[in-house]
Short mmCIF file of N, CA, C and O and ligand atoms in Angstrom, two decimals:
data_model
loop_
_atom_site.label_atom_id
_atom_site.label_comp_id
_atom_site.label_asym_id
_atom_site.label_seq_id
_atom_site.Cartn_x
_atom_site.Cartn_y
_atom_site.Cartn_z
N UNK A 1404 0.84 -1.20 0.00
CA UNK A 1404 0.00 0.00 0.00
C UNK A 1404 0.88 1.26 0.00
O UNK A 1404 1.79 1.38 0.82
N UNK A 1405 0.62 2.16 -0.89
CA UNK A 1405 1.02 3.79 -0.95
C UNK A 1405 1.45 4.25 0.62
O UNK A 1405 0.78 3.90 1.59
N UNK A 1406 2.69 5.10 0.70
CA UNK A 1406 2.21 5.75 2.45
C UNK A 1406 1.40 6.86 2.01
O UNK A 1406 1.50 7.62 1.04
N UNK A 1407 0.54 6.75 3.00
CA UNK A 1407 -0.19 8.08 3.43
C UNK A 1407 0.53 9.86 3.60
O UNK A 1407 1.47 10.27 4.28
N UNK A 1408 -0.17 10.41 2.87
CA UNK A 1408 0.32 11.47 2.82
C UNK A 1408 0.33 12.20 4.01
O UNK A 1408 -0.61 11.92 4.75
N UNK A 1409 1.36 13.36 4.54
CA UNK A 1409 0.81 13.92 5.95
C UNK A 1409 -0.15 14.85 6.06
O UNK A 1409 -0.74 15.15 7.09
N UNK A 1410 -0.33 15.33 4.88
CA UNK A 1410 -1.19 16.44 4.49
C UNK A 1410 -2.23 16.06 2.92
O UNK A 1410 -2.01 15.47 1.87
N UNK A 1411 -3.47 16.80 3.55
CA UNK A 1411 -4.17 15.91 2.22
C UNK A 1411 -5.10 17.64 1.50
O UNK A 1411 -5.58 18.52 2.21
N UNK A 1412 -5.09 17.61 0.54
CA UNK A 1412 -5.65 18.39 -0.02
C UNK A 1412 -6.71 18.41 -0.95
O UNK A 1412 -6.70 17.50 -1.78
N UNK A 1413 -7.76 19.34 -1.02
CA UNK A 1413 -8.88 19.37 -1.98
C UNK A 1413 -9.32 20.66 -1.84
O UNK A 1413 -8.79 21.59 -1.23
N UNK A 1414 -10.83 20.59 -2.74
CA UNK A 1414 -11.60 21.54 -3.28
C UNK A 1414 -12.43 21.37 -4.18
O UNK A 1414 -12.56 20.30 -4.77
N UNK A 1415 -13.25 22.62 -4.45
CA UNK A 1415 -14.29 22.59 -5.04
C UNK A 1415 -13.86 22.50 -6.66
O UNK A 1415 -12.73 22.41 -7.13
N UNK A 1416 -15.27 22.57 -7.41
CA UNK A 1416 -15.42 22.45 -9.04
C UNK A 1416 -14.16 23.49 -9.16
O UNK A 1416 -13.04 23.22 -9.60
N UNK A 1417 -14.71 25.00 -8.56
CA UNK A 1417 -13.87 25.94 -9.84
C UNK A 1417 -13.14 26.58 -8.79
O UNK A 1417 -12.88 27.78 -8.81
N UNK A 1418 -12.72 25.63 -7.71
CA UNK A 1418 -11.10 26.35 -6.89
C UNK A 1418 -11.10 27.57 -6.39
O UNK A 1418 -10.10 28.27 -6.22
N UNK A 1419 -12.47 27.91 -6.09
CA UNK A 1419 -12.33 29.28 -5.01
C UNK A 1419 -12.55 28.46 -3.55
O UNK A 1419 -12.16 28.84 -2.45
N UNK A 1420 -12.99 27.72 -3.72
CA UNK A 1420 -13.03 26.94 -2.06
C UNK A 1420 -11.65 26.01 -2.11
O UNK A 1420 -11.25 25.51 -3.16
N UNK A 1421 -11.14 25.87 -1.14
CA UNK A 1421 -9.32 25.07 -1.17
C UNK A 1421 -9.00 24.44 0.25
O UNK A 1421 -8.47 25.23 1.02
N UNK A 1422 -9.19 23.34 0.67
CA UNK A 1422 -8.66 23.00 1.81
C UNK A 1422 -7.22 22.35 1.98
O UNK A 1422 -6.61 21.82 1.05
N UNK A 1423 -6.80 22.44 3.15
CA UNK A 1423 -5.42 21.33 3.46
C UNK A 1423 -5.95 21.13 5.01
O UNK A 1423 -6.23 21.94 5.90
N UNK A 1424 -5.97 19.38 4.89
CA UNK A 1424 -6.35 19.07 5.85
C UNK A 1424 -5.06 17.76 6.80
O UNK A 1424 -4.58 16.77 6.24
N UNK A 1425 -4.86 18.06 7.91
CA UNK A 1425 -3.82 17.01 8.38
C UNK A 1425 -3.93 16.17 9.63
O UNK A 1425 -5.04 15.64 9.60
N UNK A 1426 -3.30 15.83 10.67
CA UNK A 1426 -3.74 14.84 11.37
C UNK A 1426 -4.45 13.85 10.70
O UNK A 1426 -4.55 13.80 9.47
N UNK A 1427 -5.28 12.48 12.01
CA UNK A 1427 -4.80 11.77 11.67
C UNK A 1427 -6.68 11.65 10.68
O UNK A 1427 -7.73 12.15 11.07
N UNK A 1428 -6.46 10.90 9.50
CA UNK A 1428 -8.06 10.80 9.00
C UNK A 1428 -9.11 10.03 10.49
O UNK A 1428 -8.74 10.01 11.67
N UNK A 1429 -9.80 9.75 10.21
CA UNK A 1429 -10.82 9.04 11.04
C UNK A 1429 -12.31 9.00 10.22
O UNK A 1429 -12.73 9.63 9.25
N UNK A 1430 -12.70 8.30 10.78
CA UNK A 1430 -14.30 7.74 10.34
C UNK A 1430 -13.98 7.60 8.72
O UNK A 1430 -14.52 8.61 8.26
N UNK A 1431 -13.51 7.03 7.85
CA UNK A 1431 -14.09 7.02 6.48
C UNK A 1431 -15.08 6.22 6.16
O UNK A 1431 -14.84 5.01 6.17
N UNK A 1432 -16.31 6.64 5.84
CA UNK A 1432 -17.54 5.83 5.84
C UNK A 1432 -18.60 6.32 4.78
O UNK A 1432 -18.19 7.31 4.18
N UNK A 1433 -19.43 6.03 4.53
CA UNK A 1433 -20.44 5.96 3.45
C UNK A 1433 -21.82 6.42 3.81
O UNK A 1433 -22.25 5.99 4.88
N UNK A 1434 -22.80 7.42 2.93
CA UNK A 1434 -24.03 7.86 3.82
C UNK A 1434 -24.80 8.05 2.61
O UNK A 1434 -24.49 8.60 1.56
N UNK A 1435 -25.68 7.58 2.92
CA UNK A 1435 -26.89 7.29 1.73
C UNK A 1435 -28.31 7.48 2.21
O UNK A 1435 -29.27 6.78 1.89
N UNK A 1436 -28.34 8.63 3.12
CA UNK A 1436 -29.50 9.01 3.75
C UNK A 1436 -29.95 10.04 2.70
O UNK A 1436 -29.14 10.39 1.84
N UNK A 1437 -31.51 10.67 2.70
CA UNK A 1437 -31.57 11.62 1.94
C UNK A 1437 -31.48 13.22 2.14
O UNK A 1437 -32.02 13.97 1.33
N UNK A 1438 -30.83 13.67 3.18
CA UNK A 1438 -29.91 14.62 3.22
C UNK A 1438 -29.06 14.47 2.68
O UNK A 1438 -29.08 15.41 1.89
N UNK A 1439 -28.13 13.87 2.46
CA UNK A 1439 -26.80 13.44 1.58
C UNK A 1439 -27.48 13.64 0.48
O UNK A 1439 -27.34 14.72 -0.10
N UNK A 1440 -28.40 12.61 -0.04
CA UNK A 1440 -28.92 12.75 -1.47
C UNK A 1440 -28.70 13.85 -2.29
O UNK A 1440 -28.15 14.07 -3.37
N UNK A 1441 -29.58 14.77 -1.02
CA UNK A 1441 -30.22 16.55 -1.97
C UNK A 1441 -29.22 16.58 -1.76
O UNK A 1441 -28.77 15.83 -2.64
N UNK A 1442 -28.38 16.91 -1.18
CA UNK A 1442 -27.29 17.96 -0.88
C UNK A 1442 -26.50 17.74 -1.65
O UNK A 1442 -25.96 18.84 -1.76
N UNK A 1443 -25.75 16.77 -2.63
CA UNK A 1443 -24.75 16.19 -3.06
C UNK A 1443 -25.09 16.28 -4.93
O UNK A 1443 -24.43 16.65 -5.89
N UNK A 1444 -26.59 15.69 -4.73
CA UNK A 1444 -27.01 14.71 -5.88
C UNK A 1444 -26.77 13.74 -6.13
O UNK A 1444 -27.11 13.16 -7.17
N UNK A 1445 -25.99 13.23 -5.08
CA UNK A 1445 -25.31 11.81 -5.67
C UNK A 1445 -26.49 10.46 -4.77
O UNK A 1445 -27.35 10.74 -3.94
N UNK A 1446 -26.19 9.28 -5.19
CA UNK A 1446 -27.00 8.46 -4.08
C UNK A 1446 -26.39 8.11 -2.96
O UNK A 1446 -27.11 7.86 -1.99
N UNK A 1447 -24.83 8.00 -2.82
CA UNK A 1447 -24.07 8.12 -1.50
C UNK A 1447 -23.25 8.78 -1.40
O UNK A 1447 -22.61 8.93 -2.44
N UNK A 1448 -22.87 9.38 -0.45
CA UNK A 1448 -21.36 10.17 -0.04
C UNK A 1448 -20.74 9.24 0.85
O UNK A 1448 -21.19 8.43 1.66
N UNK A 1449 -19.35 9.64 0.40
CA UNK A 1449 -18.16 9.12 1.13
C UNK A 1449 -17.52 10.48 2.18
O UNK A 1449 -17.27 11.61 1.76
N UNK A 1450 -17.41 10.13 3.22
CA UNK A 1450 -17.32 11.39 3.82
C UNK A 1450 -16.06 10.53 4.64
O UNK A 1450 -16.05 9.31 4.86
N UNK A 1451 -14.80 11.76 5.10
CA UNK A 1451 -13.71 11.20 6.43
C UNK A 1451 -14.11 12.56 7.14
O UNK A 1451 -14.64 13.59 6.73
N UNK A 1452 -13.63 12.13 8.37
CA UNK A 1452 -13.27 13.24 9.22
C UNK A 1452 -11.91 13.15 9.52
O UNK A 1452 -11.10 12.23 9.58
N UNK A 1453 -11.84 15.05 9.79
CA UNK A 1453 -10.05 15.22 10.18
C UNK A 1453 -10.66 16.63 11.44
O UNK A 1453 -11.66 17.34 11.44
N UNK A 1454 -9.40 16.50 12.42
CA UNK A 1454 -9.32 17.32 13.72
C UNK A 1454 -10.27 18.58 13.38
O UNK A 1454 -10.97 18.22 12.44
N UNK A 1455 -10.58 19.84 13.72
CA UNK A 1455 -10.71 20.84 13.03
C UNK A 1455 -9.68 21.60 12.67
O UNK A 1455 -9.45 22.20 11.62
N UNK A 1456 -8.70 21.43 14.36
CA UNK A 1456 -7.76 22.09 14.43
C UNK A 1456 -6.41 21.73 13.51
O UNK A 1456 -5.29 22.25 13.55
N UNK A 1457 -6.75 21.01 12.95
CA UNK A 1457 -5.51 20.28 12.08
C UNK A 1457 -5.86 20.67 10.33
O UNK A 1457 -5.04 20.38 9.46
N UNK A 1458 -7.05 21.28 10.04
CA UNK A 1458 -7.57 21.81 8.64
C UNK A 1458 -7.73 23.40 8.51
O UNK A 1458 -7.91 24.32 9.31
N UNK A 1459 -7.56 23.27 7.14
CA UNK A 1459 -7.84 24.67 7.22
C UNK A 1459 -8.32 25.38 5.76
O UNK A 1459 -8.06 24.59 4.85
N UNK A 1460 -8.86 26.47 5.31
CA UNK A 1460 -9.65 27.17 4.29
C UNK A 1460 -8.36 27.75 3.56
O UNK A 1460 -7.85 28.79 3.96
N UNK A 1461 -7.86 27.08 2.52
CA UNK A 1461 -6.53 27.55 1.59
C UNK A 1461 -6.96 28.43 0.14
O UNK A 1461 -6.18 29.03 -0.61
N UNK A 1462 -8.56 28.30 0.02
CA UNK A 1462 -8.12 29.26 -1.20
C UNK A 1462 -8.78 30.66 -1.05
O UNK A 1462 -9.14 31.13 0.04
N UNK A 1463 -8.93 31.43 -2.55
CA UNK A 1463 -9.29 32.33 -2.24
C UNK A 1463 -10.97 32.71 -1.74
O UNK A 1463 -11.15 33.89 -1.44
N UNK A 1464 -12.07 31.86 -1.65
CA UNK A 1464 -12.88 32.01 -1.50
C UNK A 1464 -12.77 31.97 0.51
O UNK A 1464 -13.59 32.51 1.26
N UNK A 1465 -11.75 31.31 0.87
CA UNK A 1465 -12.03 31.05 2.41
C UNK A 1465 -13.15 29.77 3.04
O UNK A 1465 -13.37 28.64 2.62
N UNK A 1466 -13.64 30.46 4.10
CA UNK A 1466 -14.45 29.03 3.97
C UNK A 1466 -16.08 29.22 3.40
O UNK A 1466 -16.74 30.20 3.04
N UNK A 1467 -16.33 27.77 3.51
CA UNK A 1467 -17.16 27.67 2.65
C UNK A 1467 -18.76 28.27 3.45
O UNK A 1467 -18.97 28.37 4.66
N UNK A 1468 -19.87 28.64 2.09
CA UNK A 1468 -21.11 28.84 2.91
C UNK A 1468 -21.29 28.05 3.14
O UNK A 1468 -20.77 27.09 2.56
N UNK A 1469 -22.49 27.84 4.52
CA UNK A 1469 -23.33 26.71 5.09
C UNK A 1469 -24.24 27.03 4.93
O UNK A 1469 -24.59 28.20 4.87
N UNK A 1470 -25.30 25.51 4.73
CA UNK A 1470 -26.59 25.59 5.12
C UNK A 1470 -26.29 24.16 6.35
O UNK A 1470 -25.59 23.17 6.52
N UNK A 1471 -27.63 25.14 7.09
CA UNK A 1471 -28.32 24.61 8.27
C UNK A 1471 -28.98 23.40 8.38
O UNK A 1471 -30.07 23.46 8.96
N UNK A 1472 -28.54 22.10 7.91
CA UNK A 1472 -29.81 20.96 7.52
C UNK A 1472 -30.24 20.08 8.66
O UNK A 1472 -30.88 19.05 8.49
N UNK A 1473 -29.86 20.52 9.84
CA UNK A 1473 -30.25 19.76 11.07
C UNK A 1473 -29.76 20.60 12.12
O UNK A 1473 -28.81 21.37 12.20
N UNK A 1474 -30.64 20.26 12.89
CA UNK A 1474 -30.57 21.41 14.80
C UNK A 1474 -28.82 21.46 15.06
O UNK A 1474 -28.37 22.42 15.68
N UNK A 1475 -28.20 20.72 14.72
CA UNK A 1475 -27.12 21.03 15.30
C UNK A 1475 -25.68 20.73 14.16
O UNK A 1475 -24.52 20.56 14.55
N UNK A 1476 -26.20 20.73 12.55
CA UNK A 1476 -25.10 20.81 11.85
C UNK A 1476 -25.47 21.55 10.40
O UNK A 1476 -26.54 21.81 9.85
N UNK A 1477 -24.17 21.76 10.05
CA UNK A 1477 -24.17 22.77 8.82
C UNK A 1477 -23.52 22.03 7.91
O UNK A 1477 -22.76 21.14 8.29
N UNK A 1478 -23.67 22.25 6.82
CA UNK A 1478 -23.16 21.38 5.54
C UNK A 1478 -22.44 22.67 5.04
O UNK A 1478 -22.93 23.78 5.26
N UNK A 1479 -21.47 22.52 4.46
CA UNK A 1479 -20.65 23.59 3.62
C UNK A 1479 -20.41 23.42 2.12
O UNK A 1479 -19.98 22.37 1.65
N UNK A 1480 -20.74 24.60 1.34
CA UNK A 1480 -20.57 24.26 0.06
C UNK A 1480 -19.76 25.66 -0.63
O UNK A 1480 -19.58 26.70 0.01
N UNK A 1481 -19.33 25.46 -2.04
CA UNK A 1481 -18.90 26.74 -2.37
C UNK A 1481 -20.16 27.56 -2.57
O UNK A 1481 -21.28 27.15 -2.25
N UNK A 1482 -19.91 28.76 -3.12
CA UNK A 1482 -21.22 30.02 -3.06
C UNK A 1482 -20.95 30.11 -5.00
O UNK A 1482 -21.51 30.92 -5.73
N UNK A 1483 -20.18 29.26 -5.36
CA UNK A 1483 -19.90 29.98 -6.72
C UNK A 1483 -20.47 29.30 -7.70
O UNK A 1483 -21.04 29.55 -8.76
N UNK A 1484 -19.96 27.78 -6.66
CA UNK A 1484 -20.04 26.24 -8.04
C UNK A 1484 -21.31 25.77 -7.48
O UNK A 1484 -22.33 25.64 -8.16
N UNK A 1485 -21.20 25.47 -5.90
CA UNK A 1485 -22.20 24.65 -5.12
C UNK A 1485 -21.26 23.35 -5.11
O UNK A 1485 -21.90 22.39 -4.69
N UNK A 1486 -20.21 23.09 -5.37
CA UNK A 1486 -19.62 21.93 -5.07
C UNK A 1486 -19.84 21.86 -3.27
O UNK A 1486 -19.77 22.74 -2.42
N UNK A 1487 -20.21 20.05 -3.15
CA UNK A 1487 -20.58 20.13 -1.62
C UNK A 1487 -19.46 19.64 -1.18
O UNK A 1487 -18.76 18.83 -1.79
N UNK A 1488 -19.19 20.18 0.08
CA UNK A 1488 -17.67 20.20 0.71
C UNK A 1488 -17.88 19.19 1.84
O UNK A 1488 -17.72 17.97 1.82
N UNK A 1489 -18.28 19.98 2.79
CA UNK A 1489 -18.37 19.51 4.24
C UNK A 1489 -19.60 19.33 5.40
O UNK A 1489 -20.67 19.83 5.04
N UNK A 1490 -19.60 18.95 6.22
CA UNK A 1490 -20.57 19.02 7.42
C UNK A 1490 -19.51 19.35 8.65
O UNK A 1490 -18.38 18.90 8.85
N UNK A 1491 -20.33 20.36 9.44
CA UNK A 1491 -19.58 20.92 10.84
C UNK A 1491 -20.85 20.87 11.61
O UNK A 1491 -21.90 21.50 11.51
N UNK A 1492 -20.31 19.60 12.70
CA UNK A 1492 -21.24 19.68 13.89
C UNK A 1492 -21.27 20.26 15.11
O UNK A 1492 -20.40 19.82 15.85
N UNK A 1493 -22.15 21.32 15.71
CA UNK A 1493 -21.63 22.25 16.75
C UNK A 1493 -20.95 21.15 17.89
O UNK A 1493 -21.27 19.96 17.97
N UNK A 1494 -20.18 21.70 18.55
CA UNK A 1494 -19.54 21.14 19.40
C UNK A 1494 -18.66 20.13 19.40
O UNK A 1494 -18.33 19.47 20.38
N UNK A 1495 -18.19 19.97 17.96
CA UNK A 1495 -17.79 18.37 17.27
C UNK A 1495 -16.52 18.81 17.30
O UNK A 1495 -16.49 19.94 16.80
N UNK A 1496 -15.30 18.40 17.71
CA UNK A 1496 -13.85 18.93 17.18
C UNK A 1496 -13.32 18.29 15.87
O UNK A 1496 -12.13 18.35 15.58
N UNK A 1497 -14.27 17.67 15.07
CA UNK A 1497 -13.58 17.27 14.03
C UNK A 1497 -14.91 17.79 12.29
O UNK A 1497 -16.13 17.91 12.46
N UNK A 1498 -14.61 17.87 11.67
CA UNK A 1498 -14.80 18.23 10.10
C UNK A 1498 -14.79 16.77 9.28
O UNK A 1498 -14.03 15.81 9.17
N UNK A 1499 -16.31 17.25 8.67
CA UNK A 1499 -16.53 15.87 7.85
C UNK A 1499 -16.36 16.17 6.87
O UNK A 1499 -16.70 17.32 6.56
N UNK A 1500 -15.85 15.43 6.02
CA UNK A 1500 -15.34 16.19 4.52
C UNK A 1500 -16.04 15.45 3.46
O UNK A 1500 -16.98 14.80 3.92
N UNK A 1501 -15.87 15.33 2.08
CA UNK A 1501 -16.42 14.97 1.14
C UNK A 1501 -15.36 14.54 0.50
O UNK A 1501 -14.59 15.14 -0.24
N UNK A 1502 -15.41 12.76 1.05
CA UNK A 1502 -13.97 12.53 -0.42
C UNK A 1502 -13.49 12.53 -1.22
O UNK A 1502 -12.29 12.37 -1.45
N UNK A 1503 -14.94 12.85 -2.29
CA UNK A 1503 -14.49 13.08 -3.80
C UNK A 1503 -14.26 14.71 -4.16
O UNK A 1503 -14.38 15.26 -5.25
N UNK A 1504 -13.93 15.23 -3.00
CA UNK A 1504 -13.35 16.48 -3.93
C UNK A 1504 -11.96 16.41 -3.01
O UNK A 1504 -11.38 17.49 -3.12
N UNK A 1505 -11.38 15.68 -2.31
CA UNK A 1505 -10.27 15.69 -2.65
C UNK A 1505 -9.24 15.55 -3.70
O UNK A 1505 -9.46 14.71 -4.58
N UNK A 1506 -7.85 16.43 -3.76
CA UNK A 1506 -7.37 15.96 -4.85
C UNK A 1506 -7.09 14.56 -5.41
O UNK A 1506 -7.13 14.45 -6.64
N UNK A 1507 -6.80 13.40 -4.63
CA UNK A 1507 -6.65 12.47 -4.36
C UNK A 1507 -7.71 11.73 -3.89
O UNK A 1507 -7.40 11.41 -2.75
N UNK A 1508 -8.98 11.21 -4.21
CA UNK A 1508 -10.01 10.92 -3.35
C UNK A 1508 -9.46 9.24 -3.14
O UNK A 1508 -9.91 8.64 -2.16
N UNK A 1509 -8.62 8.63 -3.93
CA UNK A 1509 -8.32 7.33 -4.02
C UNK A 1509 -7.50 6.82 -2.25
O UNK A 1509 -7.46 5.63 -1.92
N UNK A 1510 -7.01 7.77 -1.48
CA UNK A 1510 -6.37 8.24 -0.49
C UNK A 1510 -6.67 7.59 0.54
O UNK A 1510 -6.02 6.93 1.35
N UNK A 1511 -8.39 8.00 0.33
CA UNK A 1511 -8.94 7.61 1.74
C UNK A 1511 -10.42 6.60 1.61
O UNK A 1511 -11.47 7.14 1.26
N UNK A 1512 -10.39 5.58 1.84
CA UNK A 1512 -11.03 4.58 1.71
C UNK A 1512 -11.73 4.16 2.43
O UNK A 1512 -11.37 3.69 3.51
N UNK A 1513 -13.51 4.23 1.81
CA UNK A 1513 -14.41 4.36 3.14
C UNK A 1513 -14.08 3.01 3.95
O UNK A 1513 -13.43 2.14 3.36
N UNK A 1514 -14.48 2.79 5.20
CA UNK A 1514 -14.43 1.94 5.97
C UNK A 1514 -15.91 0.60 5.65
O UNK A 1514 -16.42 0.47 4.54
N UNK A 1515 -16.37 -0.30 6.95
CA UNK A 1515 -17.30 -0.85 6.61
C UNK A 1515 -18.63 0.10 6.81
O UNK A 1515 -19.61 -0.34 6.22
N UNK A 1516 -18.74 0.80 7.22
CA UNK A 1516 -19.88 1.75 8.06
C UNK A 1516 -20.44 2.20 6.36
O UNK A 1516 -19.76 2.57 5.41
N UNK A 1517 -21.77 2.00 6.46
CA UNK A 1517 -22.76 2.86 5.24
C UNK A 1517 -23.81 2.94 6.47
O UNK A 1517 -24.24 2.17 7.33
N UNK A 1518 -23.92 3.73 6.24
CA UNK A 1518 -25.43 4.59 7.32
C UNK A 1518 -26.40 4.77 5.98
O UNK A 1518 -26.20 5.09 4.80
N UNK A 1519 -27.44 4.44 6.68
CA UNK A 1519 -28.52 4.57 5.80
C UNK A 1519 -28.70 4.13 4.55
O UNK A 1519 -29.26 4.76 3.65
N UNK A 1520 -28.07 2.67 4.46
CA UNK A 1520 -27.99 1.82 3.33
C UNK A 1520 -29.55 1.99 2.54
O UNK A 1520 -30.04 2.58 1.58
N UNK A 1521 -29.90 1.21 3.44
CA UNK A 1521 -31.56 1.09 3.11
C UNK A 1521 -32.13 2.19 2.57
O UNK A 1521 -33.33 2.08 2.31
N UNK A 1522 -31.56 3.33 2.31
CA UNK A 1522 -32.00 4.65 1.77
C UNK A 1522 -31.48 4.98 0.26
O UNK A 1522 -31.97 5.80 -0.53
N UNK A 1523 -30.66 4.35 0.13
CA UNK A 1523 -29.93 4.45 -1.38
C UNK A 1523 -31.07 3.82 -2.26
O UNK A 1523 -31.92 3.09 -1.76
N UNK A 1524 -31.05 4.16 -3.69
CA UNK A 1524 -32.22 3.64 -4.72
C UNK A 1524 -31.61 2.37 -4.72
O UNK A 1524 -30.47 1.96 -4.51
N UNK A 1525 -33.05 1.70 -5.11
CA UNK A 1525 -32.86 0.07 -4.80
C UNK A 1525 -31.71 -0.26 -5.94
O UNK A 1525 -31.01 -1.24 -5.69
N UNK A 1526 -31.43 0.50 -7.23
CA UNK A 1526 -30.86 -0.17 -8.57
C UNK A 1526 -28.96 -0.04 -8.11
O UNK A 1526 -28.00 -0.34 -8.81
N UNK A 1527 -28.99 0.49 -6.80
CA UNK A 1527 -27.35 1.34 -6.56
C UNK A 1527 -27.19 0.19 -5.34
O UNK A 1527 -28.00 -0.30 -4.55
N UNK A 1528 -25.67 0.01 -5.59
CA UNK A 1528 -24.63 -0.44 -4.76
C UNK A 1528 -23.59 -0.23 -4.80
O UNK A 1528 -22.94 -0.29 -5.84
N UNK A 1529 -22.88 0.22 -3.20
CA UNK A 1529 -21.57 0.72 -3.21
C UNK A 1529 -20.69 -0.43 -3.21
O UNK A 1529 -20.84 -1.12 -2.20
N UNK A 1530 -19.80 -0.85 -4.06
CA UNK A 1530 -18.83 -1.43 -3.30
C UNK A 1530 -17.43 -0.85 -3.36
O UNK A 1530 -16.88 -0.27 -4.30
N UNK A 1531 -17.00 -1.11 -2.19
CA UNK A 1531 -15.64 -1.08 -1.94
C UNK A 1531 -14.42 -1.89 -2.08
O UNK A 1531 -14.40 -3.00 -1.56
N UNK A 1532 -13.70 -1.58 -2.55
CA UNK A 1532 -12.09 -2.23 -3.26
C UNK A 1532 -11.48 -1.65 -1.61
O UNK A 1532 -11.29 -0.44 -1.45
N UNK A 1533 -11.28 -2.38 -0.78
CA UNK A 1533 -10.69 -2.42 0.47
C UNK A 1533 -8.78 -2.18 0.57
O UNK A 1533 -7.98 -1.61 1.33
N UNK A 1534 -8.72 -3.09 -0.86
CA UNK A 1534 -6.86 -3.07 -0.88
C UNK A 1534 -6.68 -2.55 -1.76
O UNK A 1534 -5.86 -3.15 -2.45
N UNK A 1535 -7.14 -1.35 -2.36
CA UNK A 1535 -7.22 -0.60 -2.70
C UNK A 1535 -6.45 1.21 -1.52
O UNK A 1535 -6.24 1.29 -0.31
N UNK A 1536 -6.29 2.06 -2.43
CA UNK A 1536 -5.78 3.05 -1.79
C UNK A 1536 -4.04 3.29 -1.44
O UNK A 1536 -3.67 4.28 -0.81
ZN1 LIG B 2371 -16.38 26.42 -6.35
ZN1 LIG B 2372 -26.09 11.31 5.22
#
């Protein structure tokens, strides 16, 4: 397997939103609820989390807008493209990200966890290449 990079980077469609994110990944997992749905368009997201304190807003747009999609979290997207970035949960010290806009999304490899399987359209299945990454 590749080593892991110490620093991982991404962004949106048209690169006014820019992150570098470091420490250590955690949670890479799969969500196929229909919040994810709208928000994405896609039928699942792959989402990791990293520290907060270990990421940070690298381009010129800064960070990203939020919307509000639950009592206690915000989803982040650009204001330009709408590429969907992130979720920030109040009180959470860590940032959920969106793997496929990393530069590298091959990097980080969801785990076994799909939340809300049963919510994906019946014709879709994720699978995962595990030795892979
Ligand atoms: Zn953008
Ligand atoms: Zn979800």
């Amino acid at each position: 397997m590749a080593k892991k990079p110490e620093m991982f980077s991404g962004g949106c469609l048209c690169g006014h939103i820019r992150f570098e994110a470091s420490g250590k990944p955690s949670f890479p997992h799969l969500c196929s609820c229909r919040m994810c749905q709208a928000w994405s368009g896609a039928p699942t997201v792959a989402w990791v989390e990293f520290p907060l304190a270990d990421s940070a807003w690298t381009g010129a747009g800064g960070e990203p807008s939020t919307f509000q999609s639950s009592e206690k979290t915000r989803r982040g997207f650009c204001p330009k493209c709408g590429s969907s970035i992130c979720a920030l949960d109040d009180g959470y010290d860590k940032i959920s990200l969106t793997i496929a806009v990393f530069d590298d999304p091959s990097l980080l490899v969801p785990g076994k966890q799909h939340s809300y399987k049963a919510a994906a359209p019946r014709w879709w299945k994720a699978e995962i290449d595990r030795t892979a990454g």
